[in-house]
XYZ file of C-alpha atoms in Angstrom:
522
model
C 4.725 -21.049 -20.537
C 4.558 -17.400 -19.472
C 7.452 -17.323 -17.608
C 8.940 -18.599 -20.530
C 7.744 -16.040 -22.276
C 8.024 -12.901 -20.072
C 12.071 -14.286 -20.085
C 12.489 -14.541 -23.656
C 11.342 -10.385 -23.506
C 12.864 -8.993 -20.718
C 16.559 -10.514 -22.599
C 15.726 -9.564 -25.856
C 15.773 -5.991 -24.161
C 18.604 -6.725 -22.677
C 20.598 -8.246 -25.369
C 19.080 -5.292 -27.737
C 19.256 -2.693 -24.707
C 15.769 -1.826 -25.697
C 12.721 -0.959 -23.632
C 10.365 -4.081 -22.971
C 7.895 -3.444 -25.519
C 10.454 -3.020 -28.764
C 11.553 -6.468 -26.963
C 7.800 -7.623 -27.529
C 7.721 -6.470 -30.603
C 10.552 -7.761 -31.958
C 9.517 -10.880 -30.788
C 6.584 -10.649 -32.173
C 7.627 -10.348 -36.068
C 10.045 -12.616 -35.272
C 7.340 -15.287 -36.021
C 5.211 -16.214 -38.130
C 1.936 -14.612 -38.795
C -0.829 -17.185 -37.265
C 0.790 -18.212 -34.681
C 1.843 -14.245 -32.836
C -0.967 -15.144 -29.861
C 2.037 -13.383 -27.956
C -0.225 -9.913 -29.614
C -3.114 -11.333 -27.531
C -1.351 -10.442 -23.781
C -0.195 -7.584 -22.313
C 2.781 -7.805 -20.622
C 4.398 -4.449 -20.759
C 2.762 -2.926 -18.403
C 3.776 -5.492 -15.964
C 7.387 -5.864 -16.945
C 10.164 -3.776 -15.611
C 13.189 -3.754 -13.979
C 12.551 -4.423 -10.630
C 10.052 -8.073 -11.616
C 10.976 -10.843 -12.957
C 9.569 -13.525 -14.794
C 7.959 -15.076 -11.625
C 6.353 -12.121 -10.561
C 5.166 -11.616 -13.335
C 2.980 -14.379 -14.000
C 1.713 -14.850 -11.051
C 0.734 -11.319 -10.834
C -1.748 -11.732 -14.364
C -2.501 -14.753 -12.295
C -1.394 -17.560 -14.986
C 0.848 -18.246 -12.711
C -0.997 -19.106 -9.373
C -0.385 -20.551 -5.667
C -3.250 -23.523 -5.319
C -3.761 -23.448 -0.956
C -1.311 -26.144 0.971
C 1.102 -26.161 -2.084
C 4.308 -24.016 -1.999
C 4.736 -20.462 -4.606
C 6.131 -21.723 -7.196
C 9.140 -20.211 -8.610
C 11.897 -20.932 -10.928
C 13.996 -17.724 -10.391
C 15.776 -16.371 -7.279
C 13.689 -14.615 -5.454
C 14.154 -10.843 -5.456
C 15.367 -9.183 -2.336
C 13.310 -9.732 1.262
C 11.812 -6.218 1.516
C 10.424 -5.168 5.442
C 8.029 -8.148 6.782
C 8.141 -10.397 3.038
C 9.583 -13.131 1.734
C 11.123 -11.732 -1.762
C 8.637 -13.304 -3.904
C 5.977 -12.274 -1.506
C 6.898 -9.466 -1.041
C 7.122 -8.420 -5.044
C 3.977 -10.397 -5.560
C 2.563 -7.376 -2.822
C 4.125 -4.794 -4.658
C 2.898 -5.347 -7.843
C -0.767 -5.660 -7.130
C -0.205 -1.827 -5.251
C 1.856 -0.587 -7.942
C -0.325 -1.506 -11.500
C -4.532 -2.511 -11.665
C -3.863 -5.851 -13.605
C -6.615 -7.780 -15.058
C -6.271 -11.445 -14.320
C -5.894 -14.180 -17.617
C -7.469 -16.267 -15.427
C -9.558 -17.703 -18.296
C -7.211 -18.023 -20.523
C -7.106 -21.872 -20.629
C -4.840 -22.387 -23.686
C -3.570 -20.770 -26.991
C -7.214 -22.920 -28.670
C -8.895 -20.296 -27.262
C -7.740 -17.529 -30.134
C -9.639 -18.292 -32.976
C -6.720 -18.304 -35.341
C -5.599 -21.372 -33.507
C -9.137 -23.201 -33.154
C -9.766 -25.073 -36.531
C -5.423 -25.843 -35.891
C -5.789 -27.402 -32.667
C -9.001 -29.303 -32.960
C -6.994 -31.450 -36.002
C -3.973 -31.889 -33.727
C -6.624 -33.096 -30.726
C -7.648 -35.669 -33.650
C -4.111 -37.084 -34.527
C -3.250 -37.386 -31.003
C -6.756 -39.077 -29.979
C -6.212 -41.457 -32.685
C -2.336 -42.207 -34.500
C -4.011 -41.325 -37.305
C -3.410 -39.425 -40.523
C -5.168 -36.093 -40.657
C -4.926 -35.877 -44.470
C -5.944 -38.483 -45.829
C -8.839 -39.099 -48.408
C -9.352 -42.625 -48.781
C -8.602 -44.331 -44.796
C -5.461 -45.804 -45.674
C -3.370 -44.968 -42.561
C -1.589 -43.361 -44.992
C -1.124 -39.404 -46.784
C 0.669 -37.199 -49.498
C 1.021 -34.458 -46.226
C 3.653 -34.119 -43.904
C 2.730 -33.296 -40.550
C -0.739 -33.686 -38.203
C 0.213 -37.386 -38.453
C 1.690 -37.609 -42.459
C 4.957 -39.115 -44.306
C 6.667 -37.113 -41.084
C 5.100 -39.713 -38.865
C 3.891 -43.174 -41.487
C 5.180 -43.843 -45.625
C 4.487 -41.577 -48.561
C 1.425 -42.688 -50.445
C 1.883 -42.072 -53.718
C -2.099 -42.915 -54.223
C -3.785 -40.938 -51.869
C -7.323 -41.540 -53.680
C -6.970 -45.683 -54.230
C -7.391 -47.460 -50.438
C -5.296 -50.702 -52.235
C -1.814 -48.094 -52.790
C -0.079 -47.700 -49.987
C 3.436 -48.481 -48.044
C 4.585 -51.804 -47.327
C 1.752 -54.236 -48.625
C 3.374 -57.055 -50.997
C 2.947 -56.136 -55.373
C -0.523 -56.732 -57.182
C 0.272 -58.438 -60.127
C 3.463 -57.161 -59.318
C 3.050 -53.739 -60.166
C 3.155 -54.162 -63.912
C 0.800 -51.510 -64.475
C 0.883 -49.306 -61.676
C 3.307 -49.663 -57.869
C 1.693 -50.723 -55.963
C 3.163 -50.452 -52.689
C 5.124 -46.908 -53.513
C 8.387 -48.110 -53.100
C 8.982 -46.373 -56.566
C 9.537 -49.955 -58.416
C 7.187 -50.537 -60.740
C 6.910 -51.284 -64.791
C 8.187 -53.938 -67.223
C 11.811 -54.667 -67.791
C 11.652 -53.784 -71.966
C 15.030 -55.703 -72.390
C 12.932 -58.958 -70.929
C 9.862 -58.557 -70.088
C 9.868 -59.286 -66.538
C 8.265 -56.689 -64.236
C 10.573 -54.942 -61.474
C 8.897 -55.869 -59.045
C 9.550 -58.971 -59.626
C 13.098 -58.597 -60.615
C 14.429 -56.949 -57.862
C 12.305 -57.674 -55.477
C 10.711 -61.429 -55.606
C 12.587 -63.184 -52.436
C 14.697 -60.545 -51.008
C 12.735 -60.150 -47.504
C 11.078 -56.804 -47.847
C 9.998 -55.954 -44.838
C 9.128 -52.635 -42.739
C 9.749 -50.973 -39.380
C 7.739 -50.327 -36.892
C 8.075 -48.137 -33.513
C 5.651 -48.199 -31.117
C 7.357 -45.743 -28.765
C 7.074 -42.182 -26.713
C 7.905 -39.131 -26.730
C 11.711 -40.447 -27.076
C 10.551 -42.547 -30.254
C 8.687 -39.614 -31.541
C 11.923 -37.587 -30.982
C 10.455 -34.682 -28.838
C 12.560 -31.465 -29.489
C 12.131 -27.922 -28.589
C 14.616 -26.219 -30.118
C 16.955 -23.632 -27.984
C 16.846 -20.634 -30.659
C 13.862 -20.162 -29.496
C 14.579 -19.125 -26.572
C 18.099 -18.328 -26.613
C 18.077 -15.010 -27.703
C 21.675 -14.663 -28.624
C 20.716 -16.650 -31.440
C 17.270 -15.289 -32.385
C 16.267 -14.088 -35.203
C 13.722 -14.624 -37.390
C 15.159 -18.197 -39.036
C 14.973 -19.226 -36.023
C 11.542 -19.820 -35.795
C 10.782 -20.701 -39.416
C 9.892 -24.443 -38.462
C 6.767 -23.302 -35.840
C 4.488 -24.805 -37.791
C 5.976 -27.592 -38.503
C 7.193 -28.132 -34.644
C 3.558 -27.059 -33.809
C 1.697 -29.394 -36.351
C 3.732 -32.607 -35.381
C 3.044 -32.037 -32.096
C 6.595 -30.610 -31.042
C 7.828 -33.966 -32.035
C 10.653 -34.565 -35.849
C 10.158 -38.420 -36.485
C 11.429 -37.622 -39.348
C 15.017 -37.452 -37.797
C 14.335 -39.909 -35.319
C 16.125 -43.239 -34.185
C 14.228 -45.599 -36.571
C 11.527 -44.386 -39.154
C 14.277 -41.131 -39.917
C 14.181 -40.402 -43.370
C 15.021 -36.532 -43.778
C 18.329 -34.674 -42.939
C 18.345 -33.877 -39.733
C 17.662 -29.708 -39.198
C 18.077 -30.156 -35.593
C 21.862 -30.909 -35.094
C 23.549 -33.754 -35.407
C 23.143 -36.244 -38.644
C 19.880 -38.816 -39.222
C 20.828 -42.456 -38.620
C 18.127 -44.792 -37.723
C 17.099 -48.697 -38.243
C 14.469 -47.505 -41.875
C 17.750 -46.306 -43.340
C 20.109 -49.214 -42.603
C 17.117 -51.103 -44.074
C 16.221 -49.653 -47.356
C 20.264 -49.643 -47.330
C 20.259 -53.917 -47.258
C 17.003 -53.451 -49.822
C 16.516 -50.714 -52.020
C 12.994 -52.288 -51.812
C 11.828 -51.329 -48.378
C 11.789 -47.337 -49.537
C 9.145 -46.160 -46.952
C 7.609 -48.767 -45.710
C 7.484 -47.180 -41.894
C 5.352 -46.670 -38.754
C 5.899 -44.272 -35.975
C 3.589 -44.902 -33.410
C 4.677 -42.531 -30.109
C 3.143 -40.689 -28.917
C 4.018 -38.049 -26.187
C 3.012 -39.006 -22.614
C 2.523 -42.637 -23.636
C 2.962 -45.883 -20.488
C 2.890 -49.497 -21.713
C -0.566 -49.942 -20.547
C -2.351 -47.051 -22.710
C -0.681 -47.883 -25.474
C -2.992 -46.989 -28.748
C -2.401 -49.208 -31.679
C -3.585 -47.868 -35.285
C -0.662 -50.065 -36.250
C -1.227 -50.644 -40.477
C -0.795 -53.825 -41.384
C -3.025 -56.299 -43.380
C -2.124 -60.042 -42.569
C -3.155 -61.316 -45.867
C -2.346 -58.092 -48.583
C 1.434 -56.985 -46.981
C 5.301 -57.432 -45.474
C 6.506 -58.867 -42.288
C 6.894 -56.203 -39.920
C 9.968 -55.462 -37.479
C 8.253 -53.573 -34.754
C 10.625 -52.157 -32.021
C 8.901 -52.082 -29.049
C 10.306 -48.823 -26.005
C 8.475 -47.092 -23.884
C 11.886 -45.884 -22.615
C 10.355 -44.909 -19.370
C 7.117 -43.456 -18.896
C 6.251 -45.927 -16.434
C 8.617 -44.511 -13.933
C 8.431 -41.319 -14.882
C 5.561 -38.412 -14.128
C 5.270 -35.519 -12.140
C 3.479 -36.954 -8.697
C 4.656 -35.725 -5.613
C 4.701 -39.146 -4.740
C 5.432 -40.425 -7.750
C 6.502 -44.075 -6.504
C 3.462 -44.801 -5.619
C 2.381 -43.366 -9.668
C 5.345 -45.944 -11.345
C 3.817 -48.619 -13.340
C 4.834 -52.659 -11.269
C 6.386 -55.767 -12.865
C 2.195 -57.389 -13.184
C 1.169 -54.808 -14.333
C 4.348 -54.130 -16.968
C 3.974 -57.888 -18.163
C 0.006 -57.830 -18.429
C 0.094 -54.588 -20.525
C 3.196 -56.127 -22.680
C 1.551 -59.336 -22.788
C -2.002 -57.191 -24.639
C -0.236 -55.735 -27.062
C 1.787 -58.252 -27.897
C -1.101 -60.426 -28.259
C -2.732 -57.686 -30.552
C -0.543 -57.078 -32.662
C 0.045 -61.136 -33.097
C -3.615 -60.855 -34.481
C -2.132 -57.891 -36.939
C 1.165 -58.272 -38.149
C 2.002 -60.643 -41.199
C 2.969 -63.824 -40.302
C 7.725 -63.690 -40.545
C 7.572 -60.826 -38.962
C 10.010 -60.146 -35.728
C 9.430 -57.776 -32.089
C 12.025 -56.361 -30.096
C 11.747 -55.367 -26.513
C 14.106 -52.367 -25.097
C 14.599 -51.852 -21.730
C 14.511 -49.452 -19.571
C 16.551 -46.147 -19.865
C 18.733 -45.619 -16.232
C 17.519 -41.745 -15.705
C 20.121 -41.004 -13.424
C 22.495 -40.015 -16.020
C 20.139 -36.790 -16.736
C 20.173 -35.120 -12.974
C 24.630 -36.528 -12.798
C 24.719 -34.373 -16.469
C 23.111 -31.716 -16.426
C 22.423 -30.296 -12.794
C 24.477 -27.788 -12.479
C 24.668 -25.991 -16.043
C 22.886 -23.460 -17.671
C 19.680 -24.245 -19.374
C 19.504 -22.109 -22.533
C 17.589 -19.598 -20.610
C 19.723 -18.856 -17.761
C 22.835 -18.978 -20.394
C 22.672 -15.186 -20.618
C 22.601 -13.821 -16.892
C 24.174 -17.286 -16.069
C 21.055 -17.924 -13.072
C 19.437 -21.089 -14.405
C 20.856 -24.790 -13.736
C 19.160 -27.324 -14.732
C 18.047 -28.494 -12.013
C 16.849 -25.425 -10.743
C 13.981 -25.461 -13.884
C 13.761 -29.430 -12.467
C 12.292 -27.861 -9.012
C 10.064 -25.569 -11.064
C 8.856 -28.530 -13.123
C 8.548 -30.329 -10.184
C 6.689 -27.378 -7.443
C 3.761 -27.506 -10.229
C 3.753 -30.623 -10.704
C 4.149 -31.015 -14.168
C 7.819 -32.935 -13.946
C 8.661 -35.212 -17.610
C 10.236 -37.402 -14.497
C 10.373 -36.329 -10.455
C 12.159 -39.882 -9.893
C 15.071 -38.915 -11.626
C 15.354 -35.049 -12.056
C 15.098 -34.765 -8.251
C 18.274 -33.762 -5.821
C 16.669 -36.250 -4.077
C 19.468 -39.488 -4.595
C 17.851 -41.949 -2.832
C 14.771 -40.541 -4.826
C 16.249 -41.664 -8.136
C 18.064 -45.250 -6.653
C 14.310 -45.795 -6.118
C 13.492 -44.809 -9.691
C 15.992 -46.670 -11.233
C 15.839 -49.789 -9.340
C 11.693 -49.856 -10.566
C 13.309 -49.291 -14.547
C 14.923 -52.563 -13.948
C 12.390 -55.044 -12.349
C 10.804 -53.060 -15.624
C 13.050 -53.995 -17.598
C 13.406 -57.162 -16.159
C 9.962 -58.100 -16.912
C 10.302 -57.594 -20.493
C 13.476 -59.748 -21.031
C 11.550 -62.286 -19.152
C 9.290 -63.070 -21.910
C 10.986 -62.334 -24.788
C 12.240 -65.746 -23.465
C 9.368 -66.687 -22.413
C 6.334 -66.044 -24.388
C 5.753 -67.555 -28.165
C 3.278 -65.870 -30.824
C 2.199 -67.476 -33.998
C 3.415 -65.475 -36.475
C 6.183 -63.137 -34.820
C 9.240 -63.781 -33.597
C 10.153 -61.804 -29.965
C 13.858 -59.788 -28.803
C 14.718 -58.038 -25.626
C 18.050 -55.893 -26.419
C 19.063 -53.410 -22.811
C 18.476 -49.313 -24.042
C 22.016 -48.572 -25.284
C 23.160 -45.880 -23.136
C 26.416 -46.775 -21.963
C 27.143 -47.511 -25.040
C 26.201 -44.458 -26.704
C 27.867 -42.638 -24.264
C 31.209 -44.234 -24.115
C 31.146 -43.883 -28.030
C 30.367 -40.687 -28.152
C 32.673 -39.867 -25.580
C 36.010 -41.951 -27.900
C 34.488 -39.024 -30.389
C 35.471 -35.798 -27.708
C 32.068 -35.293 -27.094
C 30.447 -34.952 -22.996
C 28.049 -36.364 -21.649
C 25.453 -33.735 -21.611
C 25.902 -33.504 -25.476
C 23.311 -36.834 -25.545
C 20.332 -34.560 -23.844
C 18.066 -32.090 -25.212
C 18.764 -28.848 -24.207
C 15.480 -27.516 -23.587
C 14.070 -30.544 -21.605
C 17.124 -31.420 -20.204
C 15.916 -35.130 -20.195
C 15.178 -36.774 -23.448
C 18.072 -38.038 -26.095
C 19.499 -35.185 -28.384
C 18.586 -35.960 -31.814
C 22.908 -37.164 -31.309
C 22.822 -40.196 -29.109
C 19.529 -40.961 -31.685
C 21.717 -41.135 -34.298
C 24.660 -43.400 -32.438
C 21.813 -45.530 -30.897
C 20.782 -46.398 -34.565
C 24.424 -47.571 -34.689
C 24.557 -49.842 -31.511
C 21.720 -51.491 -31.890
C 22.285 -52.244 -35.483
C 25.851 -54.184 -35.024
C 23.556 -55.491 -31.653
C 21.306 -57.334 -34.508
C 23.934 -58.159 -36.735
C 26.064 -60.267 -34.861
C 22.725 -61.702 -32.448
C 19.914 -61.592 -34.786
C 21.124 -61.925 -38.805
C 17.570 -63.389 -39.404
C 15.717 -60.087 -38.353
C 17.283 -57.963 -40.237
C 16.676 -60.000 -43.793
C 19.885 -60.618 -46.531
C 21.575 -57.983 -48.566
C 19.967 -57.374 -51.501
C 21.593 -57.931 -54.797
C 19.896 -55.326 -57.088
C 20.186 -52.659 -54.988
C 22.267 -50.340 -57.684
C 20.551 -51.738 -60.702
C 17.301 -50.243 -58.965
C 19.196 -46.896 -57.427
C 20.180 -46.744 -61.251
C 16.985 -47.192 -63.549
C 15.551 -44.781 -60.249
C 17.551 -42.230 -60.816
C 17.436 -42.901 -64.715
C 13.821 -42.815 -64.805
C 13.244 -39.617 -63.247
C 11.343 -41.939 -60.017
C 10.373 -44.515 -60.943
């Protein structure tokens, strides 16, 4: 974090030909008020032309070298002087040059009073995967972030626990909208409730994602660290991003429903199911978490077997069972035996919660060798101004710190990359066998490979480059373009191989939309 902030400040000073102090003020003015924590850390005294971000942050003790561990650095070390290697000399020189206050006690941005309350809220939602603001306790909210309706269909009455997206209509919703799909009341022409007329027998169903950071759609906007594009507008979405855990489920491949503001376009399984049957409006749940493994899938599923519609559940932990930041990364990967146990246990849980007639689709793990092959020699957003930081350097820096999102794939070690993909294939084969052999009372079960190859081929046909399918800042997650293309491929597979999963097309969709617009929302 320190290296990132100092790098941006130094580059702002360079780009605007200003002092470091002026660059720091500029960055502070870009960032919304309560998030201006940078004011609390006086970096100005330490940054000068002789010191790169690594030197500054090690000198501040925000970065440190543990005994017996290598000295981690993002930038190439300064030129060697005297008898000391470059970075060691620079650190010693910085220590002699100024009296530096140690920031060893600063462990989190949550230490700042203005952010303490917000941090507590975020810890709550991360721990529980439930909306922070949910007054009636039905697991749905009228608030967008903090696991609100960006993650689950928007509640239409947060004071009534029996009103929420996905339930079967109460008495055909003659008097009110009990399932929040916007369809209620009675047709004055014939006295038939609209829900009964348009949705009875329509195979209404919701979509649920159980996934990891890829499913949650992790994204750090590159304009946050690209000084040539940086402005006040660049950070306008910071509060929303922070309270959504740097995830953007509202644009995601499975549950996206808003037009993308982070590049590309939004196409999702939810939107396609909604177009197929307008009665499915708002019936979505994204129960994903950054860093989630199959062993730790925490279920906060909102589904009542007696009162609610069936659901399509996408079970997609596409990488974390082989991805970790440990030096001995292979030893910390999920084994096929563990995978079998974890997934079967999760499916039994789902069988106790899902209404009869539901469907579960198991998604295989990705082949992450695509990441290194596509990015390693390209410049990271932090390195584009001076052409000094490649993704290979970023991966090595994160790996040295033991915080790499995937030491097995984000490495120059080709043998390790191949072994990681081999384990991923073994785990995918476990999922495939579960789909073939296991039977459950309330849902049928299917398997599909993660459609990376098809996505890359489709993007190539459109004139795109492989690296554009990967998030530019972290160099790891699928980009918005990849998410949208993946939706199209998944949908086509389902249409041709499992048409029963998608349900039939509602012949009344146009009528529903027309009445919906005429009546101003209902």
